[in-house]
Coordinates of N, CA and C in Angstrom, one line a residue:
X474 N 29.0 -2.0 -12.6 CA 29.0 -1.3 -11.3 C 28.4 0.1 -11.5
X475 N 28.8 0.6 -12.4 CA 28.3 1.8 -12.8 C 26.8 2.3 -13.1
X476 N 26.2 1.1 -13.7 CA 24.5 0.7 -13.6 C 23.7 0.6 -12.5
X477 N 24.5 -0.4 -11.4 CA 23.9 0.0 -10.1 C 24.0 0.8 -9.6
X478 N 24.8 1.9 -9.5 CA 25.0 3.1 -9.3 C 24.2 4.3 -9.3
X479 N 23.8 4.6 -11.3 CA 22.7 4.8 -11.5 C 21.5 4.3 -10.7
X480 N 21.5 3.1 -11.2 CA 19.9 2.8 -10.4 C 19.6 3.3 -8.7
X481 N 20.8 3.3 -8.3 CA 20.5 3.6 -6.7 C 20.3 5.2 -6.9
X482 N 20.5 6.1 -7.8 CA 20.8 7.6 -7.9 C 19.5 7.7 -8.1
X483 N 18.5 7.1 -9.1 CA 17.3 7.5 -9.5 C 16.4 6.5 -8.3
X484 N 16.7 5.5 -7.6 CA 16.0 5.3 -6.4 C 15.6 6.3 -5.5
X485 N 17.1 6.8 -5.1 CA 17.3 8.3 -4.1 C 16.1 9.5 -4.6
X486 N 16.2 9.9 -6.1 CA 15.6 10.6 -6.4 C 13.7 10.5 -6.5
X487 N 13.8 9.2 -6.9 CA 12.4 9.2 -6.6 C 11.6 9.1 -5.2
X488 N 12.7 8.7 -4.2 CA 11.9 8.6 -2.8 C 11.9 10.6 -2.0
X489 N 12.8 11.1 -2.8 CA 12.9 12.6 -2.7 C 11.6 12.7 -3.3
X490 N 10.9 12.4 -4.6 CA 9.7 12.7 -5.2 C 8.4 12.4 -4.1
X491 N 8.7 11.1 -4.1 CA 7.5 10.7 -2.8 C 7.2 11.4 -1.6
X492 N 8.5 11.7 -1.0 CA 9.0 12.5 0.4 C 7.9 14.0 0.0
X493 N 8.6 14.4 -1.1 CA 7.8 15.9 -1.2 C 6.3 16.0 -1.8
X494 N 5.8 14.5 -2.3 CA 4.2 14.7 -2.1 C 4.3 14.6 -1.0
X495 N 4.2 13.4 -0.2 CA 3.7 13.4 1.0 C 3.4 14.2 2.2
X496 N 4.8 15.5 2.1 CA 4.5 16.4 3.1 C 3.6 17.5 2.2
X497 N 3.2 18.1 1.2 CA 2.7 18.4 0.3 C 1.2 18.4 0.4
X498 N 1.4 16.9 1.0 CA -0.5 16.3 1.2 C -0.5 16.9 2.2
X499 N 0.2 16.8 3.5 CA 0.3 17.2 4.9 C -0.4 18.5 4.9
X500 N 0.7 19.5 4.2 CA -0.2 20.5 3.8 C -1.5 20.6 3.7
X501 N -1.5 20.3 2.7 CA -3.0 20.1 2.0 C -4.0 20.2 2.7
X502 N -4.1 19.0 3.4 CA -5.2 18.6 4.8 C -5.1 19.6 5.7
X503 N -4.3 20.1 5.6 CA -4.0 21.7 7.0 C -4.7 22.7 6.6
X504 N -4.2 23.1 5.5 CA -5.0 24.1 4.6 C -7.0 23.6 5.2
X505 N -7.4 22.3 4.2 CA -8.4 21.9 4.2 C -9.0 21.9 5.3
X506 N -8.4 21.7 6.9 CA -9.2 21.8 8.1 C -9.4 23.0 8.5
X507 N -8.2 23.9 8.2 CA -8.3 25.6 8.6 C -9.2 26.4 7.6
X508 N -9.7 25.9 6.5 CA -10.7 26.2 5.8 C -11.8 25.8 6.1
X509 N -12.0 24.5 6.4 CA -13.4 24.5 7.0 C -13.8 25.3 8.7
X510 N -12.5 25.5 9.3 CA -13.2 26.8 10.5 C -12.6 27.8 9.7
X511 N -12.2 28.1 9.2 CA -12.9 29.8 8.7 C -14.1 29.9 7.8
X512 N -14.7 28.9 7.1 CA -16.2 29.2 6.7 C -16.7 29.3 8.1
X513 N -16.8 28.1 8.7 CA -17.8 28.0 10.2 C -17.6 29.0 11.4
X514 N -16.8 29.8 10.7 CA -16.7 31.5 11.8 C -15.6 31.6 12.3
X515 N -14.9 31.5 11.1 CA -13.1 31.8 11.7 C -13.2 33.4 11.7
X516 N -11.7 33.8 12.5 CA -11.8 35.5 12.4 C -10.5 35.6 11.9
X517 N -10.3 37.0 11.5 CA -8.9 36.8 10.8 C -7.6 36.2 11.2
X518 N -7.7 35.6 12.4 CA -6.2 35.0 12.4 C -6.3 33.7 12.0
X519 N -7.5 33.2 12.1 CA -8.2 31.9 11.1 C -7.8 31.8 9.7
X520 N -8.2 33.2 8.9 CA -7.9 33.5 7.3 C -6.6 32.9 7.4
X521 N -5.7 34.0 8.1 CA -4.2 34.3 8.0 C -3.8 32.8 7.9
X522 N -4.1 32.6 9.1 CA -3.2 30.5 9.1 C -4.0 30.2 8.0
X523 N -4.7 29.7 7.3 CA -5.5 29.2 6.3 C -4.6 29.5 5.3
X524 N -4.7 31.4 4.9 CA -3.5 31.1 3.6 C -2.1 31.0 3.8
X525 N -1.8 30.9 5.3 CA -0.6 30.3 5.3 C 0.0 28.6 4.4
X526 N -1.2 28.1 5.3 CA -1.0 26.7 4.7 C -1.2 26.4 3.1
X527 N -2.0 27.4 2.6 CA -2.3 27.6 1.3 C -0.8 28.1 0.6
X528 N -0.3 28.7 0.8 CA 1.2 28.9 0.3 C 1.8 28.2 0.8
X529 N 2.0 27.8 1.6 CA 3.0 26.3 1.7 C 2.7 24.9 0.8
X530 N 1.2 24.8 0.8 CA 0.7 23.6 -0.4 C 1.6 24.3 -1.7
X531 N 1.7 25.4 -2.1 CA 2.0 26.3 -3.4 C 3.3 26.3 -3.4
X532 N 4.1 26.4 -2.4 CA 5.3 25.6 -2.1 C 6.2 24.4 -2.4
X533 N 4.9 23.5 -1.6 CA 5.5 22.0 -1.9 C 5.5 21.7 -3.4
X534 N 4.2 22.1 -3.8 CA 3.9 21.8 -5.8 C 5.0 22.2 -6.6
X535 N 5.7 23.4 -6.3 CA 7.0 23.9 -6.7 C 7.7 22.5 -6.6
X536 N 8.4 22.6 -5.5 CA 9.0 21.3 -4.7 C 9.1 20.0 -5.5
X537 N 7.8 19.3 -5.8 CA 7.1 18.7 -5.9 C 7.6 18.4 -7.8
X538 N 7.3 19.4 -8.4 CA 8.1 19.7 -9.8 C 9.4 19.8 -9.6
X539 N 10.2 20.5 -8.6 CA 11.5 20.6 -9.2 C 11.7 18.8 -9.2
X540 N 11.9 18.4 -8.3 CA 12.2 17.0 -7.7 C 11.8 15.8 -8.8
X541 N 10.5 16.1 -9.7 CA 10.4 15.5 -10.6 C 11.0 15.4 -12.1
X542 N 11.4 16.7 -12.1 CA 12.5 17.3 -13.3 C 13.7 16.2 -13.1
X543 N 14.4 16.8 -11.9 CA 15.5 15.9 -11.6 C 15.3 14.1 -11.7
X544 N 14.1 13.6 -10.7 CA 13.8 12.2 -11.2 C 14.2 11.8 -12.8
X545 N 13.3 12.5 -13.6 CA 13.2 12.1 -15.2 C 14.8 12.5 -15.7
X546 N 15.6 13.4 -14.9 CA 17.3 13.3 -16.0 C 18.1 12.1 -15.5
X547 N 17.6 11.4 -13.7 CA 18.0 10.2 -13.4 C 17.9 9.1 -14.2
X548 N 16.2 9.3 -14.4 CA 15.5 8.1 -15.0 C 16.6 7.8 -16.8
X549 N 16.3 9.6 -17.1 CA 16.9 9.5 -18.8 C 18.6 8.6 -18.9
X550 N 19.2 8.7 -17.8 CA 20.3 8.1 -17.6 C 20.5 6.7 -17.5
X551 N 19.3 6.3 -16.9 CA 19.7 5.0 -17.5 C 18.6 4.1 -18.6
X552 N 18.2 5.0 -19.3 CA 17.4 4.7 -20.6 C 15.8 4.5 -19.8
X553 N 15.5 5.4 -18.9 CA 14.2 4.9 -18.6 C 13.3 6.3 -18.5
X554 N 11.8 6.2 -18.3 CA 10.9 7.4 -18.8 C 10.2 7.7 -17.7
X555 N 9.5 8.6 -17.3 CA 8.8 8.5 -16.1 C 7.2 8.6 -16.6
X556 N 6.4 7.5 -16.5 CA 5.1 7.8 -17.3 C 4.2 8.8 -16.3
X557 N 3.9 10.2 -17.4 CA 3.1 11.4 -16.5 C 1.8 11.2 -16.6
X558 N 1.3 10.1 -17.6 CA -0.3 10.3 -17.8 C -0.5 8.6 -18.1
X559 N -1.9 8.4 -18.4 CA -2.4 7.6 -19.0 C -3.3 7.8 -20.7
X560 N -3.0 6.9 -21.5 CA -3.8 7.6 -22.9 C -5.3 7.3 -22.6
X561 N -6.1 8.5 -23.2 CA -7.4 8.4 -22.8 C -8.0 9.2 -23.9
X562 N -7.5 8.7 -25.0 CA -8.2 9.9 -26.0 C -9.6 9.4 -26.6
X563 N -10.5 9.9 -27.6 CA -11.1 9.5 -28.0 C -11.5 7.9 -29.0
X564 N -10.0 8.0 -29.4 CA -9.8 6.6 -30.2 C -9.1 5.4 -28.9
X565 N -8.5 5.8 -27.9 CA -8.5 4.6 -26.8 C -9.7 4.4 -26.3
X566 N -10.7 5.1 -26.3 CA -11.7 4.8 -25.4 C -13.0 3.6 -26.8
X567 N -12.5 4.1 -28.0 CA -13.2 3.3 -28.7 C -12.5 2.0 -28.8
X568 N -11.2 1.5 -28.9 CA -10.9 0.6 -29.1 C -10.7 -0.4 -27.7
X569 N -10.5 0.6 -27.0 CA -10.8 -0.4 -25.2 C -12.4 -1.2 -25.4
X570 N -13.4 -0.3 -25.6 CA -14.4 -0.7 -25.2 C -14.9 -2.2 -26.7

């Protein structure tokens, strides 16, 4: 019982992970539209919202890390890892190919 338990706790945590990219992205795209009108002749209340959204993307990434910390002490709980990368070093690339 105790197992499922865990596993529902690191479920929870990981859909917290997802939840805070995804508004994160939201960001992102906000930023990225209010940056393309302030190149094409925004005036300063253009800038202003632009680095608004730019500190809130700066925000979420915070966010975005704490939430993943927490994921990985879930994950360590029930003996599992959270994989952060893929190997791509100079000797995988020779022995792949």
């Amino acid at each position: 019982m105790e197992r499922k338990t865990e596993l529902e706790e690191v479920r929870l945590s990981l859909e917290k992970v997802l939840k805070a990219i995804t508004e994160t992205q939201t960001e992102l795209e906000a930023a990225k539209n209010w940056g393309i009108l302030d190149i094409l002749g925004g005036d300063f209340l253009t800038s202003m919202l632009k680095r608004r959204r730019i500190q809130k993307v700066n925000e979420g990434i915070e966010l975005v890390g704490e939430k993943l910390k927490r994921a990985q002490k879930e994950l360590a709980d029930v003996n599992l890892t959270l994989v952060t990368g893929i190997a791509d070093s100079r000797n995988d690339r020779l022995w792949d190919i």
